[in-house]
Amino acid sequence: MQIEIIFTYQTPGGIQAEFRSQLMDVTHAIATAEDLEKTGRSIRFTFLDSDGNTWTLKELKKLTEEIQSEPHHITVYFDGGYYPETEKSGLGCVIYFQQDGKSFRLRKNLPLEGLQSNNEAEYAALYLGLQQLEQMGVHHLAIKIVGDSRVVVHQMNDEWPCYEENLLRWIKRSERIIEALGLRPQYQLVSRKENQEADHLATQALNGVVIDATKEIARR
């Protein structure tokens, strides 16, 4: 969650002026506000999140305690592969997240039949990643979604129009999960090399190797 601090500064002579900070991570906002309070000259703190909601310092501290016990700092990598000769698809997603002070990586893939193109497989892989977030109990967070599909990233960013009915169905499915979970996704386009974990999972699914694993990893 990104937070803006609004506070009043009072000089020893009693002159007051209101200041606003830039948006920052909630933990940084709390630390900054506590440091400003120590000066004895900063008063009347209000915290405004990127959705326009206001918080008190006490409420923010409680929120961060709750966040630590749930999955957060989430990045989702997705990739889909499609064999036109067999009309078989392989979906792969990798989710990095933190919980209870530890870092984790979830890897999941899925073989699928009945899709019509590589673009549809890419959308199905994105949907697979979102389904995993739903199962993890992720909600009301800003998340990063990373893929090497120009079509998916640009269309989900509303930068390219979508005229294909089969792709529109996947877009609507994904948007329903995003809205239901209260997620604020940021889509990032990367090269295939930078997306090799998800790409490898999609290839494994195409070859009949199914992966579903979560493990603790070193902090990223």
N, CA and C of each residue as an Amber inpcrd file, in Angstrom:
protein
   660
   0.8410000  -1.1970000   0.0000000   0.0000000   0.0000000   0.0000000
   0.8770000   1.2490000   0.0000000   0.5260000   2.2050000  -0.8400000
   1.2470000   3.4690000  -0.9210000   0.5070000   4.5410000  -0.1130000
   1.2610000   5.2720000   0.6990000   0.6830000   6.2330000   1.6400000
   1.3030000   7.6180000   1.4650000   0.4530000   8.6430000   1.5410000
   0.8960000  10.0420000   1.5690000   0.6620000  10.5920000   2.9770000
   1.6660000  11.2520000   3.5250000   1.5410000  11.8340000   4.8680000
   1.1710000  13.3100000   4.7460000   0.1450000  13.7130000   5.4650000
  -0.2470000  15.1220000   5.5430000  -0.1100000  15.5360000   7.0080000
   0.6900000  16.5480000   7.2690000   0.9000000  16.9450000   8.6600000
   1.1190000  18.4520000   8.7610000   0.9530000  18.9570000   9.9630000
   1.1510000  20.3760000  10.2390000   2.4560000  20.5650000  11.0150000
   3.2740000  21.5010000  10.5330000   4.5210000  21.8410000  11.2200000
   4.3150000  23.1590000  11.9650000   4.7110000  23.1850000  13.2100000
   4.5460000  24.3910000  14.0360000   5.9010000  24.8660000  14.5510000
   6.2550000  26.1200000  14.2710000   7.5190000  26.6850000  14.7340000
   7.4310000  27.0230000  16.2230000   8.5640000  27.2680000  16.8810000
   8.5330000  27.6640000  18.2940000   7.7030000  28.9250000  18.5300000
   7.5960000  29.7760000  17.5150000   6.8090000  31.0020000  17.6390000
   5.3280000  30.7970000  17.3760000   4.9100000  29.5660000  17.0790000
   3.4960000  29.2720000  16.8780000   3.0130000  29.3600000  15.4440000
   3.8990000  29.6350000  14.4960000   3.5030000  29.6780000  13.0860000
   3.3010000  28.2500000  12.5880000   2.1850000  28.0200000  11.8880000
   1.8640000  26.6810000  11.4090000   1.8040000  26.6360000   9.8850000
   2.2390000  25.5280000   9.3340000   2.1640000  25.3140000   7.8840000
   1.9090000  23.8270000   7.6300000   1.0850000  23.5540000   6.6090000
   0.7610000  22.1560000   6.2890000   1.6850000  21.6360000   5.2030000
   2.1410000  20.4100000   5.3640000   3.0270000  19.7670000   4.3890000
   2.4530000  18.4190000   3.9780000   2.7870000  18.0350000   2.7380000
   2.3710000  16.7350000   2.2100000   3.5960000  16.0270000   1.6620000
   3.7020000  14.7570000   1.9490000   4.8290000  13.9670000   1.4560000
   4.4950000  13.3740000   0.0950000   5.4780000  12.7550000  -0.5270000
   5.2280000  11.9460000  -1.7140000   4.6370000  10.6130000  -1.2650000
   4.0850000   9.8530000  -2.1980000   3.5940000   8.5220000  -1.8730000
   4.7660000   7.6120000  -1.5300000   4.5910000   6.8060000  -0.4900000
   5.6460000   5.8820000  -0.0700000   5.0220000   4.6190000   0.5010000
   5.8460000   3.5870000   0.6190000   5.3790000   2.3420000   1.2110000
   4.8790000   2.5940000   2.6250000   3.8590000   1.8260000   3.0440000
   3.2330000   2.0600000   4.3370000   4.2210000   1.9640000   5.4950000
   5.1680000   1.0320000   5.4270000   6.1410000   0.9010000   6.5160000
   7.0560000   2.1180000   6.5830000   7.4070000   2.6720000   5.4130000
   8.2300000   3.8840000   5.3790000   7.4410000   5.0790000   5.9000000
   6.1440000   5.1170000   5.5990000   5.2970000   6.2180000   6.0710000
   5.2200000   6.2200000   7.5970000   5.0690000   5.0530000   8.1850000
   5.0080000   4.9520000   9.6470000   6.3240000   5.4090000  10.2710000
   7.4510000   4.9260000   9.7260000   8.7610000   5.2920000  10.2700000
   9.0070000   6.7930000  10.1410000   8.6050000   7.3710000   9.0080000
   8.7960000   8.8110000   8.7920000   7.9560000   9.6200000   9.7670000
   6.7010000   9.2310000   9.9410000   5.8120000   9.9520000  10.8540000
   6.3210000   9.8840000  12.2910000   6.7940000   8.7230000  12.7070000
   7.3200000   8.5770000  14.0670000   8.5550000   9.4490000  14.2720000
   9.3830000   9.5630000  13.2420000  10.5690000  10.4080000  13.3400000
  10.1840000  11.8890000  13.4100000   9.1720000  12.2810000  12.6220000
   8.6990000  13.6650000  12.6530000   8.0890000  14.0080000  14.0130000
   7.3990000  13.0560000  14.5950000   6.7880000  13.2860000  15.9180000
   7.8430000  13.5820000  16.9750000   9.0140000  12.9600000  16.8540000
  10.0720000  13.1420000  17.8420000  10.5870000  14.5830000  17.8820000
  10.4130000  15.3200000  16.7870000  10.8700000  16.7130000  16.7740000
  10.0210000  17.5840000  17.6930000   8.7930000  17.1400000  17.9720000
   7.8910000  17.9240000  18.8070000   7.2510000  19.0930000  18.0770000
   7.5420000  19.2230000  16.7970000   7.0130000  20.3600000  16.0300000
   6.0570000  19.9290000  14.9200000   5.8940000  18.6470000  14.7590000
   4.9870000  18.1380000  13.7340000   3.7360000  17.6060000  14.4190000
   2.5810000  18.1010000  14.0020000   1.3250000  17.7400000  14.6560000
   0.2510000  17.4350000  13.6230000  -0.8680000  16.9280000  14.1050000
  -2.0600000  16.6510000  13.2880000  -1.7190000  15.8390000  12.0260000
  -1.3460000  14.5900000  12.2270000  -0.9920000  13.7000000  11.1200000
  -2.2440000  13.0620000  10.5030000  -2.2890000  13.0450000   9.1850000
  -3.2980000  12.3030000   8.4420000  -2.5690000  11.4870000   7.3920000
  -3.0100000  10.2510000   7.1920000  -2.3770000   9.3690000   6.2170000
  -3.4020000   9.0410000   5.1380000  -3.0360000   9.2880000   3.8970000
  -3.9450000   9.1200000   2.7650000  -3.3840000   8.0590000   1.8340000
  -4.1720000   6.9860000   1.5820000  -3.6720000   5.9530000   0.6780000
  -4.0240000   6.2820000  -0.7670000  -3.5240000   5.4670000  -1.6940000
  -3.6820000   5.7470000  -3.1230000  -5.1200000   5.5860000  -3.5990000
  -5.9860000   5.0040000  -2.7600000  -7.4050000   4.8800000  -3.1010000
  -8.2470000   5.9980000  -2.4920000  -7.5860000   6.9420000  -1.8000000
  -8.3060000   8.0680000  -1.2190000  -8.8160000   7.8420000   0.1870000
  -8.4590000   6.7110000   0.8120000  -8.8830000   6.4360000   2.1840000
  -7.9330000   7.0930000   3.1790000  -8.4620000   7.5670000   4.2960000
  -7.6260000   8.1870000   5.3240000  -7.4480000   7.2290000   6.5040000
  -6.2690000   7.3360000   7.1380000  -5.9060000   6.4570000   8.2370000
  -5.2690000   7.2800000   9.3570000  -5.3610000   6.7450000  10.5760000
  -4.5760000   7.2970000  11.6860000  -3.3030000   6.4690000  11.8040000
  -2.3430000   6.9700000  12.5570000  -1.0940000   6.2380000  12.7480000
  -1.3620000   4.8980000  13.4320000  -2.2550000   4.8980000  14.4050000
  -2.5890000   3.6620000  15.1190000  -3.1890000   2.6290000  14.1700000
  -4.0690000   3.0830000  13.2770000  -4.6980000   2.1730000  12.3200000
  -3.6790000   1.5930000  11.3480000  -2.7240000   2.4260000  10.9220000
  -1.6960000   1.9490000   9.9980000  -0.7960000   0.9020000  10.6510000
  -0.4540000   1.1190000  11.9050000   0.3890000   0.1530000  12.6070000
  -0.3220000  -1.1980000  12.7260000  -1.6050000  -1.1610000  13.0330000
  -2.3740000  -2.3930000  13.1350000  -2.4450000  -3.0890000  11.7780000
  -2.6080000  -2.2780000  10.7150000  -2.6870000  -2.8360000   9.3680000
  -1.3970000  -3.5580000   8.9920000  -0.2590000  -2.9440000   9.2930000
   1.0220000  -3.5670000   8.9330000   1.2350000  -4.8690000   9.6960000
   0.7530000  -4.9430000  10.9290000   0.8540000  -6.1910000  11.6850000
   0.0450000  -7.2910000  11.0090000  -1.1360000  -6.9350000  10.5100000
  -1.9760000  -7.9050000   9.8170000  -1.3530000  -8.3200000   8.4900000
  -0.7660000  -7.3490000   7.7740000  -0.1610000  -7.6300000   6.4780000
   0.9800000  -8.6290000   6.6090000   1.7820000  -8.4870000   7.6690000
   2.9340000  -9.3580000   7.8370000   2.5360000 -10.8260000   7.9470000
   1.3490000 -11.0920000   8.4820000   0.9130000 -12.4810000   8.6600000
   0.2360000 -13.0370000   7.4140000   0.0240000 -12.2000000   6.4100000
  -0.6090000 -12.6340000   5.1690000   0.3770000 -12.4730000   4.0110000
   0.1620000 -13.1670000   2.8790000   1.0490000 -12.9790000   1.7180000
   1.0430000 -11.5250000   1.2530000   2.2330000 -10.9630000   1.0130000
   2.3460000  -9.5850000   0.5520000   3.6350000  -9.4330000  -0.2480000
   3.8880000  -8.2170000  -0.7700000   5.0280000  -7.9660000  -1.6640000
   5.0360000  -9.0200000  -2.7790000   3.9720000  -9.0410000  -3.5500000
   3.7160000 -10.1320000  -4.4970000   4.0940000  -9.7480000  -5.9280000
   4.8310000 -10.6670000  -6.5700000   5.1310000 -10.5480000  -7.9940000
   4.7330000 -11.8440000  -8.6790000   3.9260000 -11.7350000  -9.7320000
   3.4440000 -12.8970000 -10.4720000   4.0770000 -12.9070000 -11.8660000
   4.7690000 -13.9960000 -12.2000000   5.2780000 -14.2070000 -13.5540000
   4.3810000 -15.2440000 -14.2370000   4.0200000 -15.0160000 -15.4940000
   3.1470000 -15.9560000 -16.2060000   3.6550000 -16.1900000 -17.6200000
   3.3490000 -17.3780000 -18.1480000   3.7020000 -17.6710000 -19.5340000
   2.8470000 -18.8320000 -20.0260000   2.4950000 -18.7750000 -21.2850000
   1.7000000 -19.8430000 -21.8890000   2.3170000 -20.3130000 -23.1870000
   2.2550000 -21.6130000 -23.4380000   2.7480000 -22.1880000 -24.6860000
   1.6410000 -22.9380000 -25.3920000   1.7370000 -23.0190000 -26.7220000
   0.6500000 -23.6350000 -27.5130000   1.2450000 -24.3930000 -28.6900000
   0.8010000 -25.6580000 -28.8420000   1.1960000 -26.4720000 -29.9950000
   0.0250000 -26.5310000 -30.9740000   0.0590000 -25.8030000 -32.0940000
  -1.0670000 -25.8030000 -33.0410000  -1.3240000 -27.1820000 -33.6550000
  -0.2610000 -28.0050000 -33.7630000  -0.4350000 -29.3290000 -34.3670000
  -1.3520000 -30.2150000 -33.5260000  -1.2320000 -30.0990000 -32.2030000
  -2.0210000 -30.9500000 -31.2970000  -3.1200000 -30.1710000 -30.5830000
  -3.1110000 -28.8350000 -30.7150000  -4.0490000 -27.9480000 -30.0150000
  -3.9590000 -28.1340000 -28.4990000  -2.7540000 -28.4350000 -28.0400000
  -2.5100000 -28.5490000 -26.5960000  -1.7490000 -27.3180000 -26.1070000
  -2.0270000 -26.9400000 -24.8780000  -1.3810000 -25.7600000 -24.2930000
  -0.7260000 -26.1230000 -22.9710000   0.2830000 -25.3430000 -22.6190000
   0.9230000 -25.4730000 -21.3180000   0.9490000 -24.1150000 -20.6470000
   0.4940000 -24.0590000 -19.4090000   0.4520000 -22.8010000 -18.6630000
   1.4510000 -22.8640000 -17.5140000   2.0990000 -21.7400000 -17.2510000
   3.0420000 -21.6900000 -16.1380000   2.9610000 -20.3670000 -15.4110000
   3.0700000 -20.4120000 -14.0820000   3.1450000 -19.1740000 -13.3070000
   4.0740000 -19.3720000 -12.1230000   4.7730000 -18.3080000 -11.7740000
   5.6690000 -18.2810000 -10.6200000   5.2820000 -17.0760000  -9.7840000
   5.0650000 -17.2870000  -8.5090000   4.6490000 -16.2010000  -7.6210000
   5.6570000 -16.0580000  -6.4930000   6.2590000 -14.8890000  -6.4090000
   7.1500000 -14.5570000  -5.3010000   6.3560000 -13.7320000  -4.2890000
   6.4970000 -14.0710000  -3.0090000   5.7750000 -13.3150000  -1.9850000
   6.4750000 -13.4270000  -0.6430000   6.0830000 -12.5610000   0.2700000
   6.5970000 -12.5970000   1.6270000   5.4580000 -12.8470000   2.5990000
   5.7850000 -13.5150000   3.7080000   4.7950000 -13.8050000   4.7400000
   5.5190000 -14.1290000   6.0400000   5.0650000 -13.5120000   7.1300000
   5.6590000 -13.7510000   8.4530000   7.1690000 -13.5500000   8.4550000
   7.6230000 -12.5180000   7.7330000   9.0400000 -12.1930000   7.7240000
   9.9040000 -13.0960000   6.8610000   9.2900000 -13.9940000   6.0790000
  10.0410000 -14.9090000   5.2270000   9.6400000 -14.7040000   3.7680000
  10.5100000 -15.1500000   2.8490000  10.2360000 -15.0440000   1.4170000
   9.9480000 -16.4320000   0.8460000   9.0050000 -16.4830000  -0.0960000
   8.6010000 -17.7520000  -0.6780000   8.4850000 -17.6330000  -2.1960000
   8.5550000 -18.8100000  -2.8420000   8.3080000 -18.8950000  -4.2800000
   7.3270000 -20.0370000  -4.5390000   6.2420000 -19.7160000  -5.2060000
   5.2550000 -20.7240000  -5.6050000   5.4070000 -20.9660000  -7.0970000
   5.4830000 -22.2350000  -7.4920000   5.5560000 -22.6050000  -8.9080000
   4.3760000 -23.5140000  -9.2320000   3.6820000 -23.1830000 -10.3030000
   2.4820000 -23.9400000 -10.6790000   2.3720000 -23.9800000 -12.1990000
   2.0790000 -25.1580000 -12.7410000   1.8000000 -25.2310000 -14.1720000
   0.5790000 -26.1070000 -14.4110000   0.1110000 -26.1000000 -15.6510000
  -1.1100000 -26.8200000 -15.9630000  -1.1760000 -27.1110000 -17.4650000
  -1.3410000 -28.3940000 -17.8540000  -1.5990000 -28.6970000 -19.2640000
  -3.0800000 -28.4410000 -19.5590000  -3.3700000 -27.9810000 -20.7640000
  -4.7470000 -27.6200000 -21.0860000  -5.0120000 -27.8990000 -22.5580000
  -6.2390000 -28.3080000 -22.8740000  -6.6480000 -28.5220000 -24.2520000
  -7.8310000 -27.6180000 -24.5860000  -8.0270000 -27.3990000 -25.8670000
  -9.2000000 -26.6570000 -26.2990000  -8.9760000 -25.1850000 -26.5730000
  -7.7520000 -24.6880000 -26.3670000  -7.4730000 -23.2880000 -26.6880000
  -7.1710000 -23.1560000 -28.1750000  -7.1530000 -21.9180000 -28.6660000
  -7.0680000 -21.7070000 -30.1060000  -5.7850000 -21.0290000 -30.5780000
  -4.9990000 -20.4920000 -29.6520000  -3.8140000 -19.7570000 -30.0860000
  -2.8390000 -19.5930000 -28.9270000  -1.6400000 -19.1420000 -29.2440000
  -0.6480000 -18.8730000 -28.2100000  -1.0950000 -17.7070000 -27.3320000
  -1.7420000 -16.7080000 -27.9480000  -2.2300000 -15.5730000 -27.1550000
  -3.2570000 -16.0230000 -26.1220000  -4.1210000 -16.9690000 -26.5210000
  -5.1060000 -17.4640000 -25.5600000  -4.4260000 -18.2380000 -24.4380000
  -3.3630000 -18.9760000 -24.7690000  -2.6120000 -19.6980000 -23.7440000
  -1.9560000 -18.7200000 -22.7690000  -1.4780000 -17.6030000 -23.2890000
  -0.8750000 -16.5820000 -22.4200000  -1.9190000 -16.0310000 -21.4370000
  -3.1090000 -15.7490000 -21.9520000  -4.1720000 -15.2470000 -21.0740000
  -4.5830000 -16.2920000 -20.0400000  -4.6330000 -17.5530000 -20.4630000
  -4.9890000 -18.6210000 -19.5310000  -3.9300000 -18.7470000 -18.4330000
  -2.6620000 -18.5080000 -18.7820000  -1.5850000 -18.5600000 -17.7850000
  -1.7230000 -17.4200000 -16.7780000  -2.0750000 -16.2390000 -17.2630000
  -2.3360000 -15.1140000 -16.3560000  -3.4690000 -15.4660000 -15.3990000
  -4.5220000 -16.0440000 -15.9380000  -5.6800000 -16.4300000 -15.1220000
  -5.2810000 -17.4810000 -14.0780000  -4.4170000 -18.4020000 -14.4750000
  -3.9200000 -19.4150000 -13.5350000  -3.2090000 -18.7460000 -12.3660000
  -2.3760000 -17.7440000 -12.6670000  -1.6810000 -17.0200000 -11.6030000
  -2.6480000 -16.3170000 -10.6630000  -3.6740000 -15.7000000 -11.2270000
  -4.6680000 -15.0100000 -10.3970000  -5.4490000 -15.9930000  -9.5330000
  -5.7260000 -17.1720000 -10.0650000  -6.4040000 -18.1950000  -9.2770000
  -5.5590000 -18.6090000  -8.0720000  -4.2460000 -18.6750000  -8.2860000
  -3.3660000 -19.0300000  -7.1630000  -3.4110000 -17.9580000  -6.0780000
  -3.4600000 -16.6870000  -6.4730000  -3.5730000 -15.6030000  -5.4910000
  -4.8670000 -15.7290000  -4.7000000  -5.9380000 -16.0950000  -5.4050000
  -7.2250000 -16.2710000  -4.7370000  -7.1360000 -17.3870000  -3.6940000
  -6.4830000 -18.5010000  -4.0590000  -6.3450000 -19.6200000  -3.1400000
  -5.4330000 -19.2770000  -1.9610000  -4.4810000 -18.3860000  -2.1790000
  -3.5720000 -17.9620000  -1.1080000  -4.2300000 -16.9880000  -0.1400000
  -5.3950000 -16.4650000  -0.5130000  -6.0730000 -15.5000000   0.3410000
  -5.5740000 -14.0800000   0.1760000  -4.9160000 -13.7890000  -0.9430000
  -4.4060000 -12.4390000  -1.2030000  -5.5740000 -11.4950000  -1.4600000
  -5.5370000 -10.3090000  -0.8690000  -6.6290000  -9.3560000  -1.0870000
  -6.1730000  -7.9360000  -0.7830000  -6.7730000  -6.9960000  -1.4880000
  -6.5780000  -5.5620000  -1.2740000  -5.1010000  -5.1800000  -1.1790000
  -4.3630000  -5.5700000  -2.2250000  -2.9430000  -5.2540000  -2.2950000
  -2.5830000  -4.7660000  -3.6970000  -1.5270000  -3.9700000  -3.7770000
  -0.9100000  -3.6710000  -5.0570000   0.0120000  -4.8390000  -5.3850000
  -0.0720000  -5.3740000  -6.5970000   0.7640000  -6.5000000  -6.9940000
   1.4160000  -6.1940000  -8.3400000   2.5020000  -6.8910000  -8.6160000
   3.1790000  -6.7570000  -9.9060000   2.9460000  -8.0330000 -10.7090000
   2.5310000  -7.8730000 -11.9700000   2.3030000  -9.0070000 -12.8550000
   3.2400000  -8.8700000 -14.0490000   4.0650000  -9.8880000 -14.2630000
   5.1480000  -9.8160000 -15.2420000   4.9860000 -10.9090000 -16.2930000
   5.1110000 -10.5240000 -17.5630000   5.0310000 -11.4990000 -18.6380000
   5.7540000 -11.0270000 -19.8770000   5.9760000 -11.9390000 -20.8310000
   6.6600000 -11.5640000 -22.0740000   5.6920000 -11.4600000 -23.2520000
   4.3890000 -11.5240000 -22.9680000   3.3800000 -11.3980000 -24.0250000
   2.9930000  -9.9320000 -24.2110000   3.3670000  -9.3670000 -25.3480000
   2.9960000  -7.9800000 -25.6340000   1.4800000  -7.8220000 -25.6850000
   0.8060000  -8.8050000 -26.2590000  -0.6510000  -8.7200000 -26.3950000
  -1.3120000  -8.6360000 -25.0240000  -0.9630000  -9.5520000 -24.1250000
  -1.5920000  -9.5710000 -22.7990000  -1.2780000  -8.3090000 -22.0110000
  -0.0020000  -7.9530000 -21.9390000   0.3940000  -6.8040000 -21.1190000
  -0.2170000  -5.5140000 -21.6440000  -0.1410000  -5.2990000 -22.9600000
  -0.6770000  -4.0520000 -23.5180000  -2.2080000  -4.0030000 -23.4390000
  -2.8580000  -5.1390000 -23.6270000  -4.3210000  -5.1320000 -23.5490000
  -4.8010000  -4.9940000 -22.1050000  -4.1380000  -5.6360000 -21.1660000
  -4.5380000  -5.5040000 -19.7620000  -4.2460000  -4.1000000 -19.2420000
  -3.3000000  -3.4190000 -19.8660000  -3.0090000  -2.0230000 -19.5200000
  -3.9000000  -1.0440000 -20.2740000  -4.8520000  -1.5690000 -21.0730000
  -5.7530000  -0.7440000 -21.8920000  -4.9920000   0.1040000 -22.9040000
  -3.8580000  -0.4070000 -23.3580000  -3.0610000   0.3060000 -24.3630000
  -3.3620000  -0.2020000 -25.7770000  -3.7950000  -1.4410000 -25.8780000
  -4.1930000  -2.0220000 -27.1580000  -5.6350000  -2.4960000 -27.0690000
  -6.4220000  -2.3310000 -28.1330000  -7.8000000  -2.8550000 -28.1180000
  -7.7870000  -4.3720000 -28.3000000  -8.8620000  -5.0160000 -27.8970000
  -9.0090000  -6.4570000 -28.0910000 -10.3210000  -6.7050000 -28.8320000
 -10.2180000  -7.3640000 -29.9990000 -11.4050000  -7.6240000 -30.8130000
 -11.7570000  -9.1130000 -30.8740000 -10.8990000  -9.9660000 -30.3330000
 -11.1190000 -11.4090000 -30.4080000 -11.9610000 -11.8710000 -29.2270000
 -13.0930000 -12.5070000 -29.5090000 -14.0370000 -12.9070000 -28.4630000
 -13.4110000 -13.8700000 -27.4660000 -12.5940000 -14.8020000 -27.9460000
 -12.0070000 -15.7740000 -27.0240000 -11.0420000 -15.0960000 -26.0440000
 -10.3350000 -14.0630000 -26.4980000  -9.4350000 -13.3400000 -25.5940000
 -10.2120000 -12.4330000 -24.6580000 -11.2840000 -11.8390000 -25.1650000
 -12.1250000 -10.9880000 -24.3120000 -12.7060000 -11.7650000 -23.1440000
 -13.0230000 -13.0370000 -23.3830000 -13.5560000 -13.8640000 -22.2910000
 -12.5230000 -14.0330000 -21.1810000 -11.2640000 -14.2390000 -21.5690000
 -10.2110000 -14.3840000 -20.5680000  -9.9620000 -13.0670000 -19.8370000
 -10.0310000 -11.9560000 -20.5690000  -9.8630000 -10.6460000 -19.9310000
 -10.9310000 -10.4340000 -18.8680000 -12.1710000 -10.7480000 -19.2050000
 -13.2660000 -10.5640000 -18.2530000 -13.1100000 -11.4750000 -17.0380000
 -12.6830000 -12.7210000 -17.2700000 -12.4600000 -13.6350000 -16.1460000
 -11.3900000 -13.0900000 -15.2020000 -10.3000000 -12.6150000 -15.7910000
  -9.2050000 -12.0760000 -14.9770000  -9.6460000 -10.8370000 -14.2120000
 -10.3620000  -9.9550000 -14.8890000 -10.8120000  -8.7210000 -14.2380000
 -11.7870000  -9.0020000 -13.1050000 -12.5830000 -10.0670000 -13.2500000
 -13.5210000 -10.4190000 -12.1690000 -12.7640000 -10.8210000 -10.9020000
 -11.7050000 -11.6220000 -11.0620000 -10.9100000 -12.0140000  -9.8890000
 -10.2190000 -10.8040000  -9.2880000  -9.6300000  -9.9750000 -10.1420000
  -8.9160000  -8.7840000  -9.6700000  -9.8510000  -7.8860000  -8.8690000
 -11.0410000  -7.6790000  -9.3960000 -12.0120000  -6.8220000  -8.7040000
 -12.4900000  -7.4650000  -7.4080000 -12.7680000  -8.7560000  -7.4390000
 -13.2700000  -9.4500000  -6.2490000 -12.2510000  -9.4360000  -5.1180000
 -10.9710000  -9.5260000  -5.4610000  -9.9140000  -9.5490000  -4.4480000
  -9.4390000  -8.1450000  -4.0750000  -9.8970000  -7.1380000  -4.7860000
  -9.4760000  -5.7760000  -4.4930000  -8.0130000  -5.5310000  -4.8170000
  -7.5180000  -6.1780000  -5.8760000  -6.1130000  -6.0500000  -6.2410000
  -5.8730000  -4.8290000  -7.1180000  -4.6630000  -4.2930000  -7.0300000
  -4.2510000  -3.1670000  -7.8740000  -3.0170000  -3.6210000  -8.6680000
  -3.2470000  -4.2350000  -9.8320000  -2.1320000  -4.8110000 -10.5850000
  -1.3390000  -3.7830000 -11.3770000  -0.0410000  -4.0080000 -11.4160000
   0.8590000  -3.2390000 -12.2780000   1.4860000  -4.2500000 -13.2400000
   1.2070000  -4.1010000 -14.5370000   1.6910000  -5.0580000 -15.5280000
   3.0320000  -4.6070000 -16.0920000   3.9480000  -5.5620000 -16.2140000
   5.2910000  -5.2460000 -16.7090000   5.6630000  -6.2190000 -17.8250000
   6.0730000  -5.6800000 -18.9580000   6.5180000  -6.4910000 -20.0920000
   8.0170000  -6.7270000 -19.9970000   8.4290000  -7.9930000 -20.1070000
   9.8520000  -8.3370000 -20.0550000  10.1870000  -9.2290000 -21.2460000
  11.4700000  -9.4720000 -21.4390000  11.9030000 -10.3780000 -22.4940000
  11.6350000 -11.8190000 -22.0730000  11.6620000 -12.7180000 -23.0370000
  11.4490000 -14.1340000 -22.7190000  12.5270000 -14.6450000 -21.7780000
  13.7480000 -14.1500000 -21.9430000  14.8460000 -14.5710000 -21.0660000
  14.5710000 -14.1850000 -19.6210000  13.9700000 -13.0150000 -19.4250000
  13.6640000 -12.5610000 -18.0670000  12.4510000 -13.2730000 -17.4820000
  11.7830000 -14.0540000 -18.3170000  10.5860000 -14.7790000 -17.8770000
  10.7910000 -16.2840000 -17.9870000  12.0430000 -16.7150000 -17.8730000
  12.3640000 -18.0980000 -18.1850000  11.7890000 -19.1140000 -17.1890000
  11.5800000 -18.7040000 -15.9330000  11.0040000 -19.6480000 -14.9710000
   9.5870000 -20.0430000 -15.3850000   8.7560000 -19.0530000 -15.6860000
   7.3830000 -19.3420000 -16.1060000   7.3730000 -20.0500000 -17.4580000
   8.2800000 -19.6530000 -18.3530000   8.3890000 -20.2840000 -19.6670000
   8.7290000 -21.7660000 -19.5260000   9.6630000 -22.0770000 -18.6320000
  10.0610000 -23.4650000 -18.4100000   8.8960000 -24.2930000 -17.8650000
   8.1210000 -23.6990000 -16.9490000   6.9650000 -24.3930000 -16.3940000
   5.9200000 -24.6850000 -17.4750000   5.7040000 -23.7110000 -18.3730000
   4.7470000 -23.9110000 -19.4610000   5.2100000 -25.0440000 -20.3830000
   6.5050000 -25.1000000 -20.6800000   7.0580000 -26.1570000 -21.5270000
   6.9300000 -27.5190000 -20.8450000   7.1940000 -27.5470000 -19.5380000
   7.0300000 -28.8060000 -18.7980000   5.5900000 -29.3010000 -18.8660000
   4.6380000 -28.3800000 -18.7420000   3.2180000 -28.7610000 -18.8180000
   2.8880000 -29.3500000 -20.1870000   3.4410000 -28.7500000 -21.2480000
   3.2230000 -29.2660000 -22.5990000   3.7840000 -30.6760000 -22.7580000
   4.8360000 -30.9680000 -21.9980000   5.4720000 -32.2820000 -22.0680000
   4.9550000 -33.2460000 -21.0060000   3.8880000 -32.8570000 -20.3200000
   3.2620000 -33.7600000 -19.3670000   3.8530000 -33.7730000 -17.9780000
   4.7430000 -32.8390000 -17.6740000   5.3490000 -32.7620000 -16.3430000
   4.6050000 -31.6880000 -15.5470000   3.8990000 -32.0910000 -14.5100000
   3.0700000 -31.1680000 -13.7340000   3.7860000 -30.7750000 -12.4500000
   3.8260000 -29.4770000 -12.1900000   4.5120000 -28.9170000 -11.0150000
   3.5280000 -28.1220000 -10.1720000   3.5790000 -28.3380000  -8.8650000
   2.7760000 -27.5500000  -7.9200000   3.5410000 -27.5290000  -6.6090000
   4.3640000 -26.4920000  -6.4070000   5.2650000 -26.4880000  -5.2560000
   5.4850000 -25.0840000  -4.7260000   5.6070000 -24.9960000  -3.4220000
   5.9420000 -23.7380000  -2.7530000   7.1050000 -23.9870000  -1.8090000
   8.1090000 -23.1210000  -1.8380000   9.2530000 -23.2920000  -0.9550000
   9.7520000 -21.9460000  -0.4560000  10.3690000 -21.9710000   0.7170000
  10.9760000 -20.7640000   1.2560000  12.2900000 -20.5180000   0.5250000
  12.5650000 -19.2530000   0.2390000  13.7880000 -18.8820000  -0.4710000
  14.4860000 -17.7540000   0.2680000  15.7110000 -17.4560000  -0.1370000
  16.4310000 -16.3140000   0.4340000  15.7430000 -15.0450000   0.0060000
  15.8270000 -14.0100000   0.8340000  15.1970000 -12.7230000   0.5210000
  15.6770000 -12.2190000  -0.8220000  14.7140000 -11.7390000  -1.6480000
  15.0600000 -11.2240000  -2.9780000  15.5000000  -9.7730000  -2.8750000
